[in-house]
Short mmCIF file of C-alpha atoms in Angstrom, two decimals:
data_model
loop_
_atom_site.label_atom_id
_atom_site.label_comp_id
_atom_site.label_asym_id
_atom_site.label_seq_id
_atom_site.Cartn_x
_atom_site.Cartn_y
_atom_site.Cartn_z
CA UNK A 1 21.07 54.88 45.49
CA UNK A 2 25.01 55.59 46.35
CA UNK A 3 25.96 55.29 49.88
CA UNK A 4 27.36 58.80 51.52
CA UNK A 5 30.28 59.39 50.93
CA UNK A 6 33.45 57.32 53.01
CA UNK A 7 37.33 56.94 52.38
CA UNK A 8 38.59 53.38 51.12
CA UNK A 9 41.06 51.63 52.12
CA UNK A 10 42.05 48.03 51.87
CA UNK A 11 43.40 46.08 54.37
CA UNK A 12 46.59 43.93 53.33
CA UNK A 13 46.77 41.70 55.79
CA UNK A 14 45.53 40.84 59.04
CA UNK A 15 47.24 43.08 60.79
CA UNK A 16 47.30 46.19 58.34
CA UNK A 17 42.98 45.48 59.09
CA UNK A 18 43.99 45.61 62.50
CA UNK A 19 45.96 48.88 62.64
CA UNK A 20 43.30 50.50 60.30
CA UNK A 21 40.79 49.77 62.82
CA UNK A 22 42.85 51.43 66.16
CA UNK A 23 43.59 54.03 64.16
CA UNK A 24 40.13 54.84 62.93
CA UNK A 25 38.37 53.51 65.51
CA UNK A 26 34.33 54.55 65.94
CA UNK A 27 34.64 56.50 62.16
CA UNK A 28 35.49 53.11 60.59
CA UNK A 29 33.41 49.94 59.21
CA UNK A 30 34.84 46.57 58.13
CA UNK A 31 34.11 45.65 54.82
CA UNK A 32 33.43 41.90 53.99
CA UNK A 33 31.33 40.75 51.08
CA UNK A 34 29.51 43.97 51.68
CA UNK A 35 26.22 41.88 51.34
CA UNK A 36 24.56 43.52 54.43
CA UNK A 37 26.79 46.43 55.12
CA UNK A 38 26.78 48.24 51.68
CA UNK A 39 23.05 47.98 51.11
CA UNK A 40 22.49 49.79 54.68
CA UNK A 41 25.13 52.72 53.37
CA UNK A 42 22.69 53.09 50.37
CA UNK A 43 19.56 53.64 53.31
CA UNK A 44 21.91 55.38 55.21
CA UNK A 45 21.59 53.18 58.10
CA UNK A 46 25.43 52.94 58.64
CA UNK A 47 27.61 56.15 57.53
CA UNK A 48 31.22 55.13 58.41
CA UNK A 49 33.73 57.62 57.29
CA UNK A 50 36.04 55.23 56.61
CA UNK A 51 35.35 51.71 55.08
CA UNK A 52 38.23 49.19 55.24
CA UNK A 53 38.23 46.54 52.76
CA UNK A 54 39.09 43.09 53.84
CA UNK A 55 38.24 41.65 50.49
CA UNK A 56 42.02 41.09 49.74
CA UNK A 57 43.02 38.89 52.88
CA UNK A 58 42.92 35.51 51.01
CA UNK A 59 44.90 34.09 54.21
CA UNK A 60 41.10 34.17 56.08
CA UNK A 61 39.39 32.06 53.26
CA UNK A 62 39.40 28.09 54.14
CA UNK A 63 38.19 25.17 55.65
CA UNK A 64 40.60 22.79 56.97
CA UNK A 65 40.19 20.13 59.56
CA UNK A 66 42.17 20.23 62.84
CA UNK A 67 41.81 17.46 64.77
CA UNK A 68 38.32 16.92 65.96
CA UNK A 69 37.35 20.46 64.50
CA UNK A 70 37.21 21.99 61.40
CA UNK A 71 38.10 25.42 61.20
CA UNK A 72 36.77 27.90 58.94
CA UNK A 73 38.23 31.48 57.70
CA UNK A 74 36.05 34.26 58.51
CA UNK A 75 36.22 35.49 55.20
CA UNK A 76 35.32 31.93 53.91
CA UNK A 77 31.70 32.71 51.16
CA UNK A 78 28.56 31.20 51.35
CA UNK A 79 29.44 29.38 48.21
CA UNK A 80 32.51 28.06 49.33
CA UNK A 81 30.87 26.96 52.93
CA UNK A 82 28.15 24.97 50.07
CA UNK A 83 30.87 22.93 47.51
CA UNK A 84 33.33 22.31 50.97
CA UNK A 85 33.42 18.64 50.66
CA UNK A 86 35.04 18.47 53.73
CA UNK A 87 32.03 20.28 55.55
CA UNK A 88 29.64 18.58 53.61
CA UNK A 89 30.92 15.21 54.91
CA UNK A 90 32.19 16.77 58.62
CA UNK A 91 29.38 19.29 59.01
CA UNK A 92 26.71 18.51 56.60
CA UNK A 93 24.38 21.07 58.85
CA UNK A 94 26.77 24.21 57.79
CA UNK A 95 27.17 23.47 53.63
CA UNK A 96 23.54 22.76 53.83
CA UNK A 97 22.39 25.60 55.55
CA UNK A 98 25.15 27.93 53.61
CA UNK A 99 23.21 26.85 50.23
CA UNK A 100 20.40 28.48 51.30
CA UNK A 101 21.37 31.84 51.73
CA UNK A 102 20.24 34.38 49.29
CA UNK A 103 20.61 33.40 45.80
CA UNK A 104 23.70 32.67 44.17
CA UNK A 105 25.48 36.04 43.56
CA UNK A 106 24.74 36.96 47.32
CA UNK A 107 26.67 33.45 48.20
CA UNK A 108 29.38 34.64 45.77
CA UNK A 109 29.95 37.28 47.94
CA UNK A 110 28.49 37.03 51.34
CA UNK A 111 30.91 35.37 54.43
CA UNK A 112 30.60 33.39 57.04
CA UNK A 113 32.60 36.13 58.98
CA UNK A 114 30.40 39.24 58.14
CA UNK A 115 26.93 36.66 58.48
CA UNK A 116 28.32 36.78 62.28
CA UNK A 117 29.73 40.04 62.84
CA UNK A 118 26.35 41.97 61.65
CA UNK A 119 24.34 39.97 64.11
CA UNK A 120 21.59 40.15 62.37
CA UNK A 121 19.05 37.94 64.12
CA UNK A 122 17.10 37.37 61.00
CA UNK A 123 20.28 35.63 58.91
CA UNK A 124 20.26 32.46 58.59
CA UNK A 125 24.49 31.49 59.74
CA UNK A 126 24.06 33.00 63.44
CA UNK A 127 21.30 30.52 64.33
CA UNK A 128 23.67 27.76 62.40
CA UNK A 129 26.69 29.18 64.49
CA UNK A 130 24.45 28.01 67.87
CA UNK A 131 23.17 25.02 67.15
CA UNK A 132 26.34 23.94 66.30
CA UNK A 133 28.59 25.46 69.43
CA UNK A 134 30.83 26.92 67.45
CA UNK A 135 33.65 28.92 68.68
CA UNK A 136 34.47 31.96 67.35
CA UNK A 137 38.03 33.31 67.37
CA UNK A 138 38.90 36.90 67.63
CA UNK A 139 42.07 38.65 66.91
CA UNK A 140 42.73 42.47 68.51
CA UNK A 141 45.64 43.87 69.19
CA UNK A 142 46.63 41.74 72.26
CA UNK A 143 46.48 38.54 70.25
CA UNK A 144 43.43 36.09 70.05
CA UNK A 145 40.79 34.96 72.20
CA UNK A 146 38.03 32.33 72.06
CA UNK A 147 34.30 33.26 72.17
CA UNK A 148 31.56 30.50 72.14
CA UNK A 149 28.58 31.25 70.02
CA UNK A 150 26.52 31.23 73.01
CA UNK A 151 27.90 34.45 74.33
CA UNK A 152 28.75 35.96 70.94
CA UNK A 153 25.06 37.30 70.21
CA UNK A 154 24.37 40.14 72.95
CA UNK A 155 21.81 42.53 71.71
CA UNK A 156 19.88 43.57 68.69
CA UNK A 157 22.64 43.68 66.16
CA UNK A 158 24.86 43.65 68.67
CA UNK A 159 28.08 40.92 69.23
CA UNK A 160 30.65 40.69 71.95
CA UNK A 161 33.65 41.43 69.44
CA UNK A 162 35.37 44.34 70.76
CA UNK A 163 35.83 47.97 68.49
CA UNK A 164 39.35 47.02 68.03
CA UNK A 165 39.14 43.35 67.08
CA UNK A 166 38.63 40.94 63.81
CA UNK A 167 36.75 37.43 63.72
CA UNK A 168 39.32 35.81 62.02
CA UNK A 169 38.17 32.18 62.35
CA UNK A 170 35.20 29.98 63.29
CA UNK A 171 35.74 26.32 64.82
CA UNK A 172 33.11 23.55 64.57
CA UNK A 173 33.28 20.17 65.96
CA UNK A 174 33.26 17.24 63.18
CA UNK A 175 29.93 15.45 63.58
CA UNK A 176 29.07 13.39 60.62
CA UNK A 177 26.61 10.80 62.50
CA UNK A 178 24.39 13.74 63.83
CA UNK A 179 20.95 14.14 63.31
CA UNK A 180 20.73 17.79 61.58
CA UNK A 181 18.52 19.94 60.11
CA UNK A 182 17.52 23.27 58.74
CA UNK A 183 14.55 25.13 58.38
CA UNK A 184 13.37 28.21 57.16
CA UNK A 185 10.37 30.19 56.00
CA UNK A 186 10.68 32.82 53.42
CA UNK A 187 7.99 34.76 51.26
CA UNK A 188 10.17 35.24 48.52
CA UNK A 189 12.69 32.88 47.56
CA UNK A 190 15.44 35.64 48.36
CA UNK A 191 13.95 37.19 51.53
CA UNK A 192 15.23 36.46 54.88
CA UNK A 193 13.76 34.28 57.25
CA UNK A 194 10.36 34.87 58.38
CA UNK A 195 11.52 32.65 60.89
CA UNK A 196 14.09 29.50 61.06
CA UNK A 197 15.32 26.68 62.97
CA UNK A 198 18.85 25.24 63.15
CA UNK A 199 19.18 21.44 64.61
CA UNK A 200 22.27 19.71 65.52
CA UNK A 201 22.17 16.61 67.76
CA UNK A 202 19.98 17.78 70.72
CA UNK A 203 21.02 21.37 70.20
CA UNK A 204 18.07 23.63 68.36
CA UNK A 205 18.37 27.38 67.86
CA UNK A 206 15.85 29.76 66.39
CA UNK A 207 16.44 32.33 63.54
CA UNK A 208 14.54 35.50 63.98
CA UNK A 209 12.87 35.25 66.87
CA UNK A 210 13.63 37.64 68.74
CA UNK A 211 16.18 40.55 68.91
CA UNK A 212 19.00 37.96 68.83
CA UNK A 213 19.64 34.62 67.12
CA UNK A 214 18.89 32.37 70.33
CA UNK A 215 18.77 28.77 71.18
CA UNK A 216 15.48 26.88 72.22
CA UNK A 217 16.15 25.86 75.48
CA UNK A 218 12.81 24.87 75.91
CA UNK A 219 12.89 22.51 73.26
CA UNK A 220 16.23 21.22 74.39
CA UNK A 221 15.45 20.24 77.97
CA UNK A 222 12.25 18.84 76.44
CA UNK A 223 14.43 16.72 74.35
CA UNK A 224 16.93 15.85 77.27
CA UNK A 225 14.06 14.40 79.08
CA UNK A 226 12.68 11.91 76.25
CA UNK A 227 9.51 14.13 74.85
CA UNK A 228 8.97 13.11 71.03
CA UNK A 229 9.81 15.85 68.37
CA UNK A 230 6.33 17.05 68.05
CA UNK A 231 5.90 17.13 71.78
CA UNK A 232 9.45 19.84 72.58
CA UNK A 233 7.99 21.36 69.15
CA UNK A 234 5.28 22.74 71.37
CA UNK A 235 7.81 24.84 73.62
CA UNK A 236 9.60 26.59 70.89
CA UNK A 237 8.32 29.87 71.68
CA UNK A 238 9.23 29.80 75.13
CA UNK A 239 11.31 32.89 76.39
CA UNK A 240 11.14 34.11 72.71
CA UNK A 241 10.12 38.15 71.59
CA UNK A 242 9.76 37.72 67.95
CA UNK A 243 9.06 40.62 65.92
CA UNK A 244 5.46 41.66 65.23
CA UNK A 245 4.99 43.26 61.63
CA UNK A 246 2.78 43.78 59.06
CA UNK A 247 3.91 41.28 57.40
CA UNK A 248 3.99 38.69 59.87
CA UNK A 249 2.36 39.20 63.37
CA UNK A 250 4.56 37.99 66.70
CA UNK A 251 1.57 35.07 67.04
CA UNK A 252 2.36 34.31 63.58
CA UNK A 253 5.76 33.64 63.93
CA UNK A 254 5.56 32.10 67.85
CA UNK A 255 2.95 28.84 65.62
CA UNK A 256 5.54 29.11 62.46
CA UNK A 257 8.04 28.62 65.30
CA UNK A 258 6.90 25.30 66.65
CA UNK A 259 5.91 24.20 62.97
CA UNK A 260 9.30 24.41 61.88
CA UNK A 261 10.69 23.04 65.03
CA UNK A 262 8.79 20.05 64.70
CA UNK A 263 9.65 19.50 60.90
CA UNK A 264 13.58 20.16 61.88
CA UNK A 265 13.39 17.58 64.57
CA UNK A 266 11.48 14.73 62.60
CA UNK A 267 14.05 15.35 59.77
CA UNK A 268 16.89 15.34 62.11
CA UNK A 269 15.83 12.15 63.97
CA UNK A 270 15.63 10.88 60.29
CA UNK A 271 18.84 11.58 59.21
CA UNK A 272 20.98 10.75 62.60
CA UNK A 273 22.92 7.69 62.65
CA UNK B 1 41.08 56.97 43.94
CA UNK B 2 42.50 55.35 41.10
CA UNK B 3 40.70 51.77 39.89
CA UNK B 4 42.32 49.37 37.61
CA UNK B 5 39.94 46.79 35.87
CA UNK B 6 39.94 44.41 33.21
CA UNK B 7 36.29 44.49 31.19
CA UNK B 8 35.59 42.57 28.67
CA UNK B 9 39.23 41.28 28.18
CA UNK B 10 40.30 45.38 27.92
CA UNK B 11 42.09 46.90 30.58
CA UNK B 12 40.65 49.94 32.00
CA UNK B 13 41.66 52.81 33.94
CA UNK B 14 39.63 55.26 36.33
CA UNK B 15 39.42 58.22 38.56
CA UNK B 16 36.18 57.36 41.12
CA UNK B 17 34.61 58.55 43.69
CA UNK B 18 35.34 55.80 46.78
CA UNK B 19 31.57 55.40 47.03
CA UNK B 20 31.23 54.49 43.31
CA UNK B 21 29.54 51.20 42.57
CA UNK B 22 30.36 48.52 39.95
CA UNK B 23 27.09 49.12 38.46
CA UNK B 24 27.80 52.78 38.21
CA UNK B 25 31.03 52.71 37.01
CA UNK B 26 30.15 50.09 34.24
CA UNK B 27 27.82 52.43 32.10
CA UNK B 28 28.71 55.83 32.95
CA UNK B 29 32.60 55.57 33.34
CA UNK B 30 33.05 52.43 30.58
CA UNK B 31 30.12 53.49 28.38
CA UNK B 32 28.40 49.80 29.14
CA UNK B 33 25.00 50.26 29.78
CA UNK B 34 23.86 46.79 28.76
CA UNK B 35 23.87 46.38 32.28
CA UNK B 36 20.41 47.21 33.37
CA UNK B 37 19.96 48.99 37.66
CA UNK B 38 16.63 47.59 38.35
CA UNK B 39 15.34 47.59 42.17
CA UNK B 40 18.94 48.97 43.48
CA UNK B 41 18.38 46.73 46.52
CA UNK B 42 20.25 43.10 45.89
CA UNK B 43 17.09 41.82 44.97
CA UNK B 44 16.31 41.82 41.26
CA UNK B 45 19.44 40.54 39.47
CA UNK B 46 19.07 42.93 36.88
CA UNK B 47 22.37 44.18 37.74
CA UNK B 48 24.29 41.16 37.68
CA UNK B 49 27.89 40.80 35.96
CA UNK B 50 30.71 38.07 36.53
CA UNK B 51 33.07 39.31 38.79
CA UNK B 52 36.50 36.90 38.00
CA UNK B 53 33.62 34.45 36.44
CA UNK B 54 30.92 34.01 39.05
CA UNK B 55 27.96 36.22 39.11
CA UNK B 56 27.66 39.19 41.28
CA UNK B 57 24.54 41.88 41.52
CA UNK B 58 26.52 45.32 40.85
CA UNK B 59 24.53 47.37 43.07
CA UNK B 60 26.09 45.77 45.57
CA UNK B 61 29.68 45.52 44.64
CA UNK B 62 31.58 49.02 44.96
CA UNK B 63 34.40 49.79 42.16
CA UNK B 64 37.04 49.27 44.61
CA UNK B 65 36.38 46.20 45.44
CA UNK B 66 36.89 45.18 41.84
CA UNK B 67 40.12 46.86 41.71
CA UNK B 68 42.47 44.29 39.72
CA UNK B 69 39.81 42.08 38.85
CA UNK B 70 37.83 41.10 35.94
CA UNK B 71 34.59 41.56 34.78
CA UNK B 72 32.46 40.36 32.36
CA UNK B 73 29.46 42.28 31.38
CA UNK B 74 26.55 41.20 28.45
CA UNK B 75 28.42 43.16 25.70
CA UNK B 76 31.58 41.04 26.70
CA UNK B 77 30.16 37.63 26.13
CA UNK B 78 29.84 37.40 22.00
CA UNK B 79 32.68 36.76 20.05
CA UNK B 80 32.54 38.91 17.32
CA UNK B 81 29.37 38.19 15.85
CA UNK B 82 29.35 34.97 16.91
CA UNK B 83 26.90 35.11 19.91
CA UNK B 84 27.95 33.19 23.51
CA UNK B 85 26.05 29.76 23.60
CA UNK B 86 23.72 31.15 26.25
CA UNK B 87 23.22 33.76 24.68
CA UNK B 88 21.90 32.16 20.92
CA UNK B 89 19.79 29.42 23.54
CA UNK B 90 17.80 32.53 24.79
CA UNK B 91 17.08 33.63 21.18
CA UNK B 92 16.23 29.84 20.34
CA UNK B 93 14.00 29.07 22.85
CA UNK B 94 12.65 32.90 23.32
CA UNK B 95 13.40 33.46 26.69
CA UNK B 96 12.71 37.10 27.23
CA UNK B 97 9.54 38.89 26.89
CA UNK B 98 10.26 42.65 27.39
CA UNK B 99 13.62 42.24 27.88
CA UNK B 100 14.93 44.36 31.00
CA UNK B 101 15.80 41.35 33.05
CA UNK B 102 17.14 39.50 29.86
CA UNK B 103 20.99 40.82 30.83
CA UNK B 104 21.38 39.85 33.94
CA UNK B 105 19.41 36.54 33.46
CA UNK B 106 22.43 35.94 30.79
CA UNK B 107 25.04 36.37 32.99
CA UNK B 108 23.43 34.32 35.99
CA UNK B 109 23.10 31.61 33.67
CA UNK B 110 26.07 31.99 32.26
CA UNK B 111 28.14 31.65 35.55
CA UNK B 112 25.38 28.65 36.90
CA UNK B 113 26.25 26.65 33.44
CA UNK B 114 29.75 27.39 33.85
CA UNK B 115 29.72 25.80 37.21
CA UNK B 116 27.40 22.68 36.64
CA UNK B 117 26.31 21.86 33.10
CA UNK B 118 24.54 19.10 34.44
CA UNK B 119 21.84 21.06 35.32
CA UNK B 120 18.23 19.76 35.95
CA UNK B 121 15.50 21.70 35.81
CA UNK B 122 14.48 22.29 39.87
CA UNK B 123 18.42 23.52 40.15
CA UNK B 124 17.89 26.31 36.97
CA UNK B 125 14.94 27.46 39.27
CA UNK B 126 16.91 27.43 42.29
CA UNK B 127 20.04 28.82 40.64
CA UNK B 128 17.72 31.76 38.82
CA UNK B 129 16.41 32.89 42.42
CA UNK B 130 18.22 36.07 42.65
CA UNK B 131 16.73 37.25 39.25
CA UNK B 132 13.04 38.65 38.66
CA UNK B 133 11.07 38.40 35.72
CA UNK B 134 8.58 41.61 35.82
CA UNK B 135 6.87 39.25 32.42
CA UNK B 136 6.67 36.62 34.80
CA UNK B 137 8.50 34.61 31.49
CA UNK B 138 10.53 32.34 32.92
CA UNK B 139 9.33 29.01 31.40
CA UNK B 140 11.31 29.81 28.29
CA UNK B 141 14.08 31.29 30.35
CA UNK B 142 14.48 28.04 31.82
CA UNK B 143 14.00 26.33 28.55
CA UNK B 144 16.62 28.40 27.52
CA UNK B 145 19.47 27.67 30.33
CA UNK B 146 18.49 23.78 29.83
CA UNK B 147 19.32 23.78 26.42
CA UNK B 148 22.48 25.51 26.79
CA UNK B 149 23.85 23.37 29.43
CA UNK B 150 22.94 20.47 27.67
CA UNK B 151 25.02 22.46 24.59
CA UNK B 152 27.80 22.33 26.98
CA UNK B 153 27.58 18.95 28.49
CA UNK B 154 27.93 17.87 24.51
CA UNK B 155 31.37 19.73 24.03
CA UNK B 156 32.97 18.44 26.87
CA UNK B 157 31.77 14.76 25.87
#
């Protein structure tokens, strides 16, 4: 399988990606690690005309701390989000989580940045991005703005990043004592979630349960008001649509759901300070 | 357009189609077809090269995007006749059955070793998840990736 055919072109820099993107607008595709776009190009489920590489734009691969934050490059890799030692002491939730993804050549190549972007609601980093409040930073061609992760997932595949922007960073608070955890159920070893669960503190969010990654609110105000894990466990599927396939019915996922959430919570509760 | 890549330690020059992948270019414009396309979907390894030393699947790499980069493929790894250690622990400890996966299984374990030779055997399993064994042989394979990063852990004692 090839993908159809497209013009390359490689961004530069930052704002060479940026330029690229006005000029080619709705023809053109941002190129990551390519570990979700380019096998949809091979199904033909995305034909841009015009694929612009951001491999090259070293200056959006760290992790550095910044105060009470650590701040993360967009085109930081699964692999690199794993061996951080600063997010493995400052985030344990994120390098943990990261480690999971794929195998390792997908983590060679897969980012933080295009996890996020795609919106996939069955990924595993969306669901990581809520439960942790990140904030994501966009750059377009009037400068930068701030988008929490709460209002960055809109639809099905669908984020609030505008057709002219770039996520260019993404901004976690340090929490070291927390209570974390992450869960997920997979067939296959490589497969993607059958369904997850991302804990941080009090904060829970759900990985494909629905046509966005989504937090468990349920579960949360369960939580707020003193219920034991195993009793806001039982609300996880609240207000959720998960898919219903062959290969795992809606009901199926909806008792996975509050399986999981109970697991994430005991182990959080374990590991919090 | 125009890509520029160093395989195998040789530096190479080619005319591709944008859409060309690494996988593609590597045995029909280079000639290399140790490198085996299995499922074409990310999923069986099969495909997988080092890509500036750390394993890649490439299916899902285009040739651009190793434009002034290196890559190692299987036939790259020997010196001479002298066979890579990974390479000679496979043959020792018989870690291939048919032998279709046996390429890419190389060069996963070659990059794993290469990053942690203190390997145990639950992290070979977990670092050998994004390759698939149609034989279902990978007892030996993992025999096989144990004994060379023990190999390893010697020489740098």
């Amino acid at each position: 399988m090839i993908p159809a055919a497209f013009t390359y072109k490689k961004a530069g820099s930052v704002d060479e990606a940026l330029s690229l993107l006005a000029e080619h607008g709705d023809d053109a595709k941002l190129l990551a690690g390519g570990h979700s776009l380019l096998p949809l190009m091979k199904l033909r489920l995305a034909v841009p005309e015009v694929l612009i590489d951001l491999g090259g734009l070293r200056e959006l691969s760290y992790v550095r701390e910044e105060g009470d934050e650590v701040r993360i490059g967009a085109l930081t890799r699964h692999h690199d989000l794993e061996h951080s030692e600063l997010l493995q002491q400052q985030v344990p939730l994120l390098a943990h989580a990261a480690g999971t993804i794929g195998d390792p050549q997908v983590r060679h190549r897969g980012t933080i940045g295009g996890s996020l972007v795609h919106g996939d609601p069955a990924s595993d980093l969306p669901a990581v991005a809520l439960a942790l409040d990140a904030v994501l930073v966009a750059q377009g061609p009037s400068g930068t703005r701030e988008i929490p992760a709460t209002e960055f997932f809109t639809d099905f595949f669908e984020t609030a990043l505008g057709e002219d922007e770039l996520l260019v960073e993404v901004r976690v608070k340090k929490a070291p004592q927390q209570g974390w955890d992450f869960q997920k159920f997979t067939k296959r070893a490589i497969d993607w979630a059958v369904v997850g669960v991302a804990v941080a503190g009090q904060r829970v969010a759900l990985v494909n349960m629905g046509p966005t990654p989504m937090r468990a609110r349920g579960v949360e105000e369960a939580l707020a008001s003193g219920a034991s894990p195993a009793e806001a466990a039982e609300r996880a599927a609240e207000d959720t649509s998960p898919p219903d396939q062959a290969g795992a019915s809606a009901e199926y996922r909806e008792h996975l759901a509050k399986v999981l959430v109970r697991r994430a919570l005991e182990n959080a509760a374990n590991r919090g300070a | 357009m125009q890509v520029s890549i160093n395989v195998n330690g040789e530096q190479r020059s080619h005319e591709v189609e944008d859409r060309t992948l690494l996988v593609h270019y590597l045995r029909e414009e280079c000639g290399l077809t140790g490198t085996n396309i299995g499922c074409d979907t990310t999923s069986c390894g099969a495909c997988t090269v080092l890509l500036d030393g750390e394993s890649v699947k490439s299916c899902t790499v285009l040739a651009a995007q190793a434009d002034g980069r290196e890559v190692t493929t299987i036939e790259g790894l020997a010196d001479g006749e002298e066979l890579h250690p990974v390479q000679r622990a496979f043959q020792q400890k018989h870690g291939l059955q048919c032998g279709f996966c046996t390429p890419g299984m190389v060069m996963a374990s070659v990059s794993l070793v290469e990053e942690n030779p203190n390997l145990t055997e639950a992290e070979v399993r977990a670092g050998l998840e994004g390759n698939l064994c149609r034989c279902t042989g990978y007892h030996n394979i993992v025999e096989a990736v144990l004994t060379a990063a023990k190999e390893k852990q010697g020489a740098a004692e």
